[in-house]
Tab-separated table of C-alpha atoms and ligand atoms in Angstrom:
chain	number	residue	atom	x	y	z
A	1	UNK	CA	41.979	31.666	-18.732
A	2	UNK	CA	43.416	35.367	-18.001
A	3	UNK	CA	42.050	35.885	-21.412
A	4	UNK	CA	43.519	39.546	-21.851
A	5	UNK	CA	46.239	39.150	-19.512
A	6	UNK	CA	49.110	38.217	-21.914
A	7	UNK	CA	48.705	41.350	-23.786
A	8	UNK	CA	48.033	43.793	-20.874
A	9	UNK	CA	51.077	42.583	-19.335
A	10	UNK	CA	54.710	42.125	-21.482
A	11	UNK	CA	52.393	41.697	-24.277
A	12	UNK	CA	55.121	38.465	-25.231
A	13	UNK	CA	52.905	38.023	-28.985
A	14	UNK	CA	53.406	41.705	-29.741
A	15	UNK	CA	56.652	41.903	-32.602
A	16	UNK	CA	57.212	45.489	-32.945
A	17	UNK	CA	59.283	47.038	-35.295
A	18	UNK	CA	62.038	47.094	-32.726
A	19	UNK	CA	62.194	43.578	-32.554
A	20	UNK	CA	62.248	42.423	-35.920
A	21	UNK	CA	65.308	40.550	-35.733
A	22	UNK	CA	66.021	37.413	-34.582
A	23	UNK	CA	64.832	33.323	-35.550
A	24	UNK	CA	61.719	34.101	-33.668
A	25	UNK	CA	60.548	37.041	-35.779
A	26	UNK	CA	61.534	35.521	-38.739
A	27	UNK	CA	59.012	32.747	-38.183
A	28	UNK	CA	56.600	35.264	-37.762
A	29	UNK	CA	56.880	37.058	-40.351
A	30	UNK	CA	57.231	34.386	-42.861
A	31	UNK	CA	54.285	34.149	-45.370
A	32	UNK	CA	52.921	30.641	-45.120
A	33	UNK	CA	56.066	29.220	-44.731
A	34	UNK	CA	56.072	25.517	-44.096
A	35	UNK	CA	53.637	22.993	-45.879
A	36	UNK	CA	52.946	21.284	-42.967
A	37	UNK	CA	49.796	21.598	-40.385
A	38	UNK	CA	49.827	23.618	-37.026
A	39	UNK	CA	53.355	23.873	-35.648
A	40	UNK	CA	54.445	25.121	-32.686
A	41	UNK	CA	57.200	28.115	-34.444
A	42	UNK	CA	55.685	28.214	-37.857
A	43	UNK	CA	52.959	29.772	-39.079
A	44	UNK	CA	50.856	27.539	-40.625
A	45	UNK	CA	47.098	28.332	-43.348
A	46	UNK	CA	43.961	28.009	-42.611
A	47	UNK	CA	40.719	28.553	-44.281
A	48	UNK	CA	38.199	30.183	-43.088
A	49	UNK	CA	35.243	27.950	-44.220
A	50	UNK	CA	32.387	28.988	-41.798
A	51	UNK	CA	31.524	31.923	-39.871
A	52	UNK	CA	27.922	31.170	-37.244
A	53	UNK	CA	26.956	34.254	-35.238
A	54	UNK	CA	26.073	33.348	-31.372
A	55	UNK	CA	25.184	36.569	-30.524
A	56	UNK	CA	25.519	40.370	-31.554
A	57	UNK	CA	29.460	40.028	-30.730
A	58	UNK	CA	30.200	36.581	-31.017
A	59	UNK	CA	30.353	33.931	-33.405
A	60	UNK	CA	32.231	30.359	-34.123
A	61	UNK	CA	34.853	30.420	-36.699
A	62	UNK	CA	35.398	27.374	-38.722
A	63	UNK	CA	38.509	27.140	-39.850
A	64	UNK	CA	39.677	24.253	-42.316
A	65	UNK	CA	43.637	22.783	-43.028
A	66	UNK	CA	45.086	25.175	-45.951
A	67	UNK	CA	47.133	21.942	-47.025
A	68	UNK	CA	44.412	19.215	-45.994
A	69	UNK	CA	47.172	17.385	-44.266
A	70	UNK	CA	45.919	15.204	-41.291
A	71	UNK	CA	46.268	16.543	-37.664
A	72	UNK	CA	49.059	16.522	-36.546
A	73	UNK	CA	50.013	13.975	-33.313
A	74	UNK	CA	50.837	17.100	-31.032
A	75	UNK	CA	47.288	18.420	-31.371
A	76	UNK	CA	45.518	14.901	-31.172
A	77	UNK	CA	47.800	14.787	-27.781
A	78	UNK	CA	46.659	18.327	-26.591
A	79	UNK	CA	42.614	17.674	-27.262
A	80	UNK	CA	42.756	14.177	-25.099
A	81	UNK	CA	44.195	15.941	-21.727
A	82	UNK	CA	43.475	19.306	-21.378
A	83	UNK	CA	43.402	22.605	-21.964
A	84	UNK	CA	45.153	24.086	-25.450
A	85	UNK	CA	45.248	27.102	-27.560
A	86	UNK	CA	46.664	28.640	-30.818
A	87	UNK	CA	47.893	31.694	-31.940
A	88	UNK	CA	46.392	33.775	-35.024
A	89	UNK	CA	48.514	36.263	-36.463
A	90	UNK	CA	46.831	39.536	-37.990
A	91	UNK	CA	49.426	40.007	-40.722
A	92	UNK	CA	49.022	43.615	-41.192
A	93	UNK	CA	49.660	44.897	-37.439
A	94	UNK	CA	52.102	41.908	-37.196
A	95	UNK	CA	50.210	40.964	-33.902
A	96	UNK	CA	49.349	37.011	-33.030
A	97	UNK	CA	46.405	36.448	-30.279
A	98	UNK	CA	45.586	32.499	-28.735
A	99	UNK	CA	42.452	31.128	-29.379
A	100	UNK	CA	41.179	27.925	-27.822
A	101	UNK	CA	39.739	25.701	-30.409
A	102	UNK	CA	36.164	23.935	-29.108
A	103	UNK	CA	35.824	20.370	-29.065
A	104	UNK	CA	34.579	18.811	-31.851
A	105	UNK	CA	30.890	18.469	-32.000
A	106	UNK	CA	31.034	14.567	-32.478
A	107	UNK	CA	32.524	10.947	-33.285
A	108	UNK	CA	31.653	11.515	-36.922
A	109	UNK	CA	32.103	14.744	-37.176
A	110	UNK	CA	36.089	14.196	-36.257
A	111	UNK	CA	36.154	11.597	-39.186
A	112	UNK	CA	34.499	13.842	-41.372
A	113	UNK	CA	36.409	17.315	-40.693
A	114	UNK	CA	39.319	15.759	-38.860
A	115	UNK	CA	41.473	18.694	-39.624
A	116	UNK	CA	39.230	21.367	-38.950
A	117	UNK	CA	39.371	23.883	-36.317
A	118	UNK	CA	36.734	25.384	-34.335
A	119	UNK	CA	36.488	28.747	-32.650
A	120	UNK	CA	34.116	30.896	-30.207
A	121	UNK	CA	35.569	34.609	-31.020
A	122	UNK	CA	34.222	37.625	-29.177
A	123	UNK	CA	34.254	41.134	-31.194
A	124	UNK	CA	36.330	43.246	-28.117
A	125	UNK	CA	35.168	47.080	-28.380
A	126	UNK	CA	38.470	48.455	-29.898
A	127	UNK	CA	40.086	44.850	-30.147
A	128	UNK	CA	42.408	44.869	-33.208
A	129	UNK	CA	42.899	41.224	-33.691
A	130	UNK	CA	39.074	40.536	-32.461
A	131	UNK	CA	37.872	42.995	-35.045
A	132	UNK	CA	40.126	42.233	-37.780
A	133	UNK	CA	38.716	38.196	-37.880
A	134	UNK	CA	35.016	39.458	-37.832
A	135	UNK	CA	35.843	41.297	-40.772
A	136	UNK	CA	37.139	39.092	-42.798
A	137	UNK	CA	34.674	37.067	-45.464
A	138	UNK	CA	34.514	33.060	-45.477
A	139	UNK	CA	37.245	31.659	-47.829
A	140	UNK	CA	40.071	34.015	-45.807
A	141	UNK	CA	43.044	32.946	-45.236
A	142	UNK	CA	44.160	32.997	-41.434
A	143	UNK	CA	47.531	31.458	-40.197
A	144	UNK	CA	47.881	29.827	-36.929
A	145	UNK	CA	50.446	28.566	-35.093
A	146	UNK	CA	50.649	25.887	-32.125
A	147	UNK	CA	49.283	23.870	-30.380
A	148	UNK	CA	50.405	25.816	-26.494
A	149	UNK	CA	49.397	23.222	-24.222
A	150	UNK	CA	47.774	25.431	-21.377
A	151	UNK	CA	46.707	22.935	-18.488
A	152	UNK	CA	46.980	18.656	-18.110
A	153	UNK	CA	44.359	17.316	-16.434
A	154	UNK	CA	46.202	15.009	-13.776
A	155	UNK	CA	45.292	11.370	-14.466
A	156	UNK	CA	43.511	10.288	-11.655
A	157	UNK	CA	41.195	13.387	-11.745
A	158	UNK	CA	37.165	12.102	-9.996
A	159	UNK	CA	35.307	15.544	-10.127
A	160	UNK	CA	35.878	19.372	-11.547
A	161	UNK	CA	33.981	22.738	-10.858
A	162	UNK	CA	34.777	24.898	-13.542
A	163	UNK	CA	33.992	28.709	-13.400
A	164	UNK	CA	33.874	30.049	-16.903
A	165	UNK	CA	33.495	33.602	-17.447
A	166	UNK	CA	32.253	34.402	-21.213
A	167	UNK	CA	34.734	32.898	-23.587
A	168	UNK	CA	35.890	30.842	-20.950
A	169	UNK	CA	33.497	28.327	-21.894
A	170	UNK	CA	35.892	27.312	-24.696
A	171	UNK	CA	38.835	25.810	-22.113
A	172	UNK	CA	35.706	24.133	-19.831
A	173	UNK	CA	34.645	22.422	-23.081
A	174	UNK	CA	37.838	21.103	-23.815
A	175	UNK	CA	37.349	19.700	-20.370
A	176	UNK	CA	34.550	18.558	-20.473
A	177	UNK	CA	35.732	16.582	-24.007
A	178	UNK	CA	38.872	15.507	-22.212
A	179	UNK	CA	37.151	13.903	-18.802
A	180	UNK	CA	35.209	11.693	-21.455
A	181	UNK	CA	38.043	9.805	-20.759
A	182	UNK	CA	38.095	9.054	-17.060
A	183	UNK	CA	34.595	7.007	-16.335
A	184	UNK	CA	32.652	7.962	-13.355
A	185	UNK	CA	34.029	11.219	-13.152
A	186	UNK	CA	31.813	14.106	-12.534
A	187	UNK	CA	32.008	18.260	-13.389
A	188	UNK	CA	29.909	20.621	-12.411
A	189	UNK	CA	30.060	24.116	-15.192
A	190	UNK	CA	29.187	27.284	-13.684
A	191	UNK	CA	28.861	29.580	-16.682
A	192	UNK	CA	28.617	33.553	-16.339
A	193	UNK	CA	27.897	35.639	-19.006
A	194	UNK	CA	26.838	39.374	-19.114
A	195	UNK	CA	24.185	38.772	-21.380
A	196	UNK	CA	21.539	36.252	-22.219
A	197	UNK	CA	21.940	35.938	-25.581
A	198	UNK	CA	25.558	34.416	-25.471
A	199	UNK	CA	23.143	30.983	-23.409
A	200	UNK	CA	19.883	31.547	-25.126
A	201	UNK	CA	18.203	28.557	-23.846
A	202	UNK	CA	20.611	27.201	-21.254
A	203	UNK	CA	18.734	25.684	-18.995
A	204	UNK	CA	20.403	24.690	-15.459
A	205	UNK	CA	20.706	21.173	-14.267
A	206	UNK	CA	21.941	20.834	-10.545
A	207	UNK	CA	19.426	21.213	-7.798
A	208	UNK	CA	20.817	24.676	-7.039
A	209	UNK	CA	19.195	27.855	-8.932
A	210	UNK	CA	21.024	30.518	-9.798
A	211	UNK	CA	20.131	32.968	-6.779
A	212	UNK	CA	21.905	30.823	-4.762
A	213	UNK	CA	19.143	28.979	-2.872
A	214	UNK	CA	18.415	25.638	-2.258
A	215	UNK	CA	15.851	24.379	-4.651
A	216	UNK	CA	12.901	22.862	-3.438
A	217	UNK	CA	11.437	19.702	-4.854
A	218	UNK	CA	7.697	20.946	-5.759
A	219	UNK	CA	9.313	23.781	-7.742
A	220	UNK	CA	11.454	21.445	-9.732
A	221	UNK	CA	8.041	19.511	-10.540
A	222	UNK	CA	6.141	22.659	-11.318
A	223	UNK	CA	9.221	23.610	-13.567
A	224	UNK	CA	8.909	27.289	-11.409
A	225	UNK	CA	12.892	27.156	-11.690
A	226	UNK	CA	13.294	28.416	-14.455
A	227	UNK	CA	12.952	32.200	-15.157
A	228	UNK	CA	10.675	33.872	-17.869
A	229	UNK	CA	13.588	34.398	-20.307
A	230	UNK	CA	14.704	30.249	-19.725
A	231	UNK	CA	10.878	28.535	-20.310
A	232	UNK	CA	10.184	26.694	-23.235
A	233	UNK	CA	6.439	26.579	-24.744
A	234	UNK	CA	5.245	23.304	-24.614
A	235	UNK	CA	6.140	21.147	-27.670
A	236	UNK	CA	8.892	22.920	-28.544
A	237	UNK	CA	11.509	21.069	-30.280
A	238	UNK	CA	14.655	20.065	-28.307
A	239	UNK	CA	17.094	22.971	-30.276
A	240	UNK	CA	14.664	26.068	-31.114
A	241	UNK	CA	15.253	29.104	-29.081
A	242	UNK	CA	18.916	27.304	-27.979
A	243	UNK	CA	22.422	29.194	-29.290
A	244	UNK	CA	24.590	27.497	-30.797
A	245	UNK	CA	26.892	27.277	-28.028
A	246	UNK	CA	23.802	25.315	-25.286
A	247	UNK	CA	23.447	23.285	-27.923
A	248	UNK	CA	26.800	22.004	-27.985
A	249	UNK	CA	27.165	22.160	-24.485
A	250	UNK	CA	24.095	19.539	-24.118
A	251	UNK	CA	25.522	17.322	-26.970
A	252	UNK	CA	28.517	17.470	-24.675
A	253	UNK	CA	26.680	16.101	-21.931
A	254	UNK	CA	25.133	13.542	-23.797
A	255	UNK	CA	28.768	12.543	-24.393
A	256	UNK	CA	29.711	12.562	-20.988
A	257	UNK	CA	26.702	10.419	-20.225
A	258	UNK	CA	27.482	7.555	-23.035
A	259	UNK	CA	31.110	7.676	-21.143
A	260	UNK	CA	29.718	6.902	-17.853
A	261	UNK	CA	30.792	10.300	-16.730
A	262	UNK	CA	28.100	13.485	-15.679
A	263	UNK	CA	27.879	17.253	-16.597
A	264	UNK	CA	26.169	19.546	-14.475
A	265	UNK	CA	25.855	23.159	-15.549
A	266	UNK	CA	23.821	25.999	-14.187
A	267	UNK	CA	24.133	29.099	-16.459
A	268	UNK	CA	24.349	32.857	-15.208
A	269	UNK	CA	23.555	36.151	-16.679
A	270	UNK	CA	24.305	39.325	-15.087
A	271	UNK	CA	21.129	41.236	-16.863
A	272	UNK	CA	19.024	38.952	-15.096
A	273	UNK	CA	20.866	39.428	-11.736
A	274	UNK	CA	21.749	36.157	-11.278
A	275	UNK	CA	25.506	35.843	-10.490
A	276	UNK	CA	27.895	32.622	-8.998
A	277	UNK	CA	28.047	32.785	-5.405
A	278	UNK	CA	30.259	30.891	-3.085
A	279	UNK	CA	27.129	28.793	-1.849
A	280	UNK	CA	26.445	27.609	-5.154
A	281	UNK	CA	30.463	26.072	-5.095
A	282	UNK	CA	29.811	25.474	-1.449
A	283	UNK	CA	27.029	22.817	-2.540
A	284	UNK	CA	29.064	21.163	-4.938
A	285	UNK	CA	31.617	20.495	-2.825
A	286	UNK	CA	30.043	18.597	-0.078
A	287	UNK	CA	30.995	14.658	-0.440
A	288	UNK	CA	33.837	13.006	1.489
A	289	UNK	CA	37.258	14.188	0.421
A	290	UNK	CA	38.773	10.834	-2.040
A	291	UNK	CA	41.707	9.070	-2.425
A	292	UNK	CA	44.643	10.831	-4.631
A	293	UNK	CA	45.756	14.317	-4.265
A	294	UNK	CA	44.711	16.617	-7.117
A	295	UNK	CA	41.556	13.944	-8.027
A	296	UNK	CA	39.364	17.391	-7.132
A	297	UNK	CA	40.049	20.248	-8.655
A	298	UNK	CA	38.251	23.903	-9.000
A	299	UNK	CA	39.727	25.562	-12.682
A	300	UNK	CA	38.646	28.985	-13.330
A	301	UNK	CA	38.318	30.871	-16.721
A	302	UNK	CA	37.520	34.170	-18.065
A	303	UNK	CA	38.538	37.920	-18.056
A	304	UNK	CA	41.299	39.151	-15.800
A	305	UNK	CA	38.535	40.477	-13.556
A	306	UNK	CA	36.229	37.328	-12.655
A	307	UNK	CA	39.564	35.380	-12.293
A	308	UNK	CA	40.323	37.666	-9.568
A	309	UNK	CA	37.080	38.091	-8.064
A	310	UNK	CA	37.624	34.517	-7.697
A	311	UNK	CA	41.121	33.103	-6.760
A	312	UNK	CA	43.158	36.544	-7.063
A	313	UNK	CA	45.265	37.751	-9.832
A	314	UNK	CA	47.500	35.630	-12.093
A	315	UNK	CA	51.561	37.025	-11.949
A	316	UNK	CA	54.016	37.408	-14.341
A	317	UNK	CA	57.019	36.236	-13.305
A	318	UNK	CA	60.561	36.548	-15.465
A	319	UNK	CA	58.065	36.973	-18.718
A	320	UNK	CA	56.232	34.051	-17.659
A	321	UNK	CA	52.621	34.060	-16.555
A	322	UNK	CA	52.085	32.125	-13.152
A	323	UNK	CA	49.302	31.460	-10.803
A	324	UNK	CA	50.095	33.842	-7.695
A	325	UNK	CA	48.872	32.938	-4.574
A	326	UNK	CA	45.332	32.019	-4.031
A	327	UNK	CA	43.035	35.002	-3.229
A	328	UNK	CA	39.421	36.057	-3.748
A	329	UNK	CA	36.393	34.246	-2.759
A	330	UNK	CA	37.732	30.602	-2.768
A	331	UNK	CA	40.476	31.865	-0.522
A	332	UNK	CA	38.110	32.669	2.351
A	333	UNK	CA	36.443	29.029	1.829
A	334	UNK	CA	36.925	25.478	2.851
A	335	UNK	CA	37.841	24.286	-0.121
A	336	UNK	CA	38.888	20.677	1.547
A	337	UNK	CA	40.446	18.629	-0.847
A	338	UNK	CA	40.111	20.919	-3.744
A	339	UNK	CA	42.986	22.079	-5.924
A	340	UNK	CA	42.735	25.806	-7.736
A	341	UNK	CA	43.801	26.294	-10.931
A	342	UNK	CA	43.730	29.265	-12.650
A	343	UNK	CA	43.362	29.291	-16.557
B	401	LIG	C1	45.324	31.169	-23.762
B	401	LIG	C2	44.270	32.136	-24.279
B	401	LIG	C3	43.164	31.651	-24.958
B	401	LIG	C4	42.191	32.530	-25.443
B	401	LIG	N1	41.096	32.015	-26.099
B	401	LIG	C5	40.148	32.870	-26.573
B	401	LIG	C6	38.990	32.364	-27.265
B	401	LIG	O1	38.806	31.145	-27.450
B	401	LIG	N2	38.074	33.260	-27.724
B	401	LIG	C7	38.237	34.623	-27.548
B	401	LIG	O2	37.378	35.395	-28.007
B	401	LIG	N3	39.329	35.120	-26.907
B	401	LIG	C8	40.279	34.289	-26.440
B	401	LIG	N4	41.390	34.796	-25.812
B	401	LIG	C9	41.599	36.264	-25.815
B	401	LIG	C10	42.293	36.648	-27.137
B	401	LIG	O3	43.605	36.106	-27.170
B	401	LIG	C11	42.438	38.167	-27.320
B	401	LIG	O4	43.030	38.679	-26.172
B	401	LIG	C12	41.106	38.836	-27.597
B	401	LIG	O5	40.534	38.356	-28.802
B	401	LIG	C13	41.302	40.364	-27.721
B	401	LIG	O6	42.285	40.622	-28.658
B	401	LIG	P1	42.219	41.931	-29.568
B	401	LIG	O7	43.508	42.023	-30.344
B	401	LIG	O8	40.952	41.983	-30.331
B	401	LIG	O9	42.142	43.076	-28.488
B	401	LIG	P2	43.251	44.163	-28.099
B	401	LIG	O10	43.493	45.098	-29.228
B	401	LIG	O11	44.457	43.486	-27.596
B	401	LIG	O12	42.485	44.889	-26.933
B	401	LIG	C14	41.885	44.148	-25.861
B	401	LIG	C15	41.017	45.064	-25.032
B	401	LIG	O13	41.840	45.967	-24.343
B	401	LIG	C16	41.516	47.275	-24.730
B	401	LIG	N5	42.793	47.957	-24.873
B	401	LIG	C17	43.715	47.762	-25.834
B	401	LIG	N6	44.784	48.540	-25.611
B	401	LIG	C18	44.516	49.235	-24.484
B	401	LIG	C19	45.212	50.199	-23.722
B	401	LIG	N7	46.418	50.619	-24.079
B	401	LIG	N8	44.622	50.679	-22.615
B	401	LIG	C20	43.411	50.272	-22.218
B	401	LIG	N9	42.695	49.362	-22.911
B	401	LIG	C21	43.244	48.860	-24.013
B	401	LIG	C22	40.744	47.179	-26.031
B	401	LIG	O14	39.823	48.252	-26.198
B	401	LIG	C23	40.047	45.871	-25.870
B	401	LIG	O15	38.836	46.003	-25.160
B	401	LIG	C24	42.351	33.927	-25.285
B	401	LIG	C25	43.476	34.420	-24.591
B	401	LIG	C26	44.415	33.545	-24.084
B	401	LIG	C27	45.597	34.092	-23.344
């Protein structure tokens, strides 16, 4: 997801004084208007009920139904397919940002807390929406709007790479969550993330390591794959030393695995020089192209900059934001019978 994009660019959430006018801004600037859950035009409150850090500048926001109402069918829709998002308004600036709610952490947990709302919120150095909800005390008030239905997964989807840059891990958990539908299907996460403590305890998966060589079979008995800052001391239980966000990504996988489907992900942190390379999306792509076009598909996720490194910069077209042509790495690749998306 060009996660900075939309407000670089004709910064369409920005209402400035200018524009106060019309049906639009009125919506906006209505104070908890409706007393209905999320809608798509009104702005609807939530609770802030929980507030876990994941690292020095992140941390998942729990954010709970002002009304209690149950979720509403447009949002039940959006988590089964795809890729979704809402906006949160900062009501003093009269800014909104999206935010991409993670998937819920379990079966029970959705009966439990079905109309609660999960997000992983980065603190941006001189953000003013960022800043403004890491400020604000559990039992806030924030209003959201939405669901914005960012990406369908087609139906007969088989296997997904995902390249998640930082917060893009939200959008390649929803994913993840959503391919729990289609048995036998397979994605392979390639997470990158400046610094370790955002993974703390992600350990990769695939037989590739995250130089970009080829494993080799004694060193995956030894366990000399993993690096210094990755091993566990014996007897450690399953969770200690893991952030909050590996942990959910392995309950994930356990999900996947109940569903018949997989979940491969190798973790990368640019402190420890390990970065994606092609090869490591080279490997994953090896097996015999399958029936039904768009059943393989590479989505990509993150700041402006690592979606460009990879498939070249998103456009905006007529105040729309579209996927411009393919460029970057994958576009000097043989990407077969993979589709590009870019998030
Ligand atoms: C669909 C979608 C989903 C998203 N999901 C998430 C999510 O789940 N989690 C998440 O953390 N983020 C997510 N984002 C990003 C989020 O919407 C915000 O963009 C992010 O929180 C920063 O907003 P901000 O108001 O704090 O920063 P802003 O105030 O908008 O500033 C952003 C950055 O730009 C810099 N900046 C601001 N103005 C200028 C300027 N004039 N010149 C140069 N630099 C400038 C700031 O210093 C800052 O580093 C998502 C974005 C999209 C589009």
């Amino acid at each position: 997801m060009s996660r900075l994009s939309r407000i670089r660019g004709p910064r369409p959430l920005y209402i400035c004084a200018a524009t106060i006018a019309g049906g639009a801004a009125y919506r906006f600037l209505q104070p908890e208007s409706s007393n209905a859950s999320l809608h798509p035009h009104d702005f609807a409150p939530y609770i802030l009920v929980d507030k876990q850090p994941v690292s020095s500048t992140s941390a998942i926001f729990t954010l709970h139904d002002g009304f209690g109402v149950p979720e509403p069918d447009s949002v039940t829709e959006a988590r089964k397919r795809g890729v979704w998002s809402v906006q949160a308004k900062q009501p003093q600036l009269q800014i909104a940002r999206a935010y991409t709610p993670l998937p819920s952490i379990s079966d029970e947990a959705d009966e439990v807390d079905g109309h609660n709302l999960r997000f992983l919120i980065r603190k941006e150095t001189g953000g003013e929406m960022s800043n403004y909800l890491h400020r604000l005390p559990e039992g806030s008030t924030i209003e959201l709007r939405g669901p914005t239905v960012e990406y369908k997964l087609p139906q007969d989807v088989k296997e997904v790479i995902f390249l998640a840059g930082g917060t893009g891990i939200a959008p390649a958990m929803q994913i993840a969550q959503a391919l729990q539908r289609s048995p036998g299907s397979t994605m392979h996460l390639l997470w990158a993330n400046r610094r370790r403590e955002e993974c703390e305890g992600g350990l990769n998966d695939a037989t590739v390591n995250t130089s970009g060589q080829q494993s080799s079979w004694w060193k995956g008995l030894l366990g000399l794959e993993r690096t210094a800052a990755q091993k566990l001391p014996v007897g450690t239980p399953k969770t200690a030393n893991k952030g909050l966000i590996v942990q959910e990504i392995e309950a994930l996988k356990e999900r996947s695995r109940a569903a018949t489907g997989e979940l491969n992900v190798q973790y990368y942190v640019d402190e420890e020089k390990s970065f994606i390379k092609p090869g490591d999306l080279a490997r994953q792509m090896h097996t015999e192209p399958v029936d039904g076009a768009g059943s393989r598909l590479i989505l990509i996720s993150g700041p402006d900059g690592f979606i460009e490194y990879w498939a070249g910069k998103k456009l905006w077209v007529d105040g729309r934001e579209v996927q411009g042509r393919l460029g970057g790495m994958l576009a000097k690749m043989d990407l077969k019978d993979w589709k590009v998306f870019k998030l």
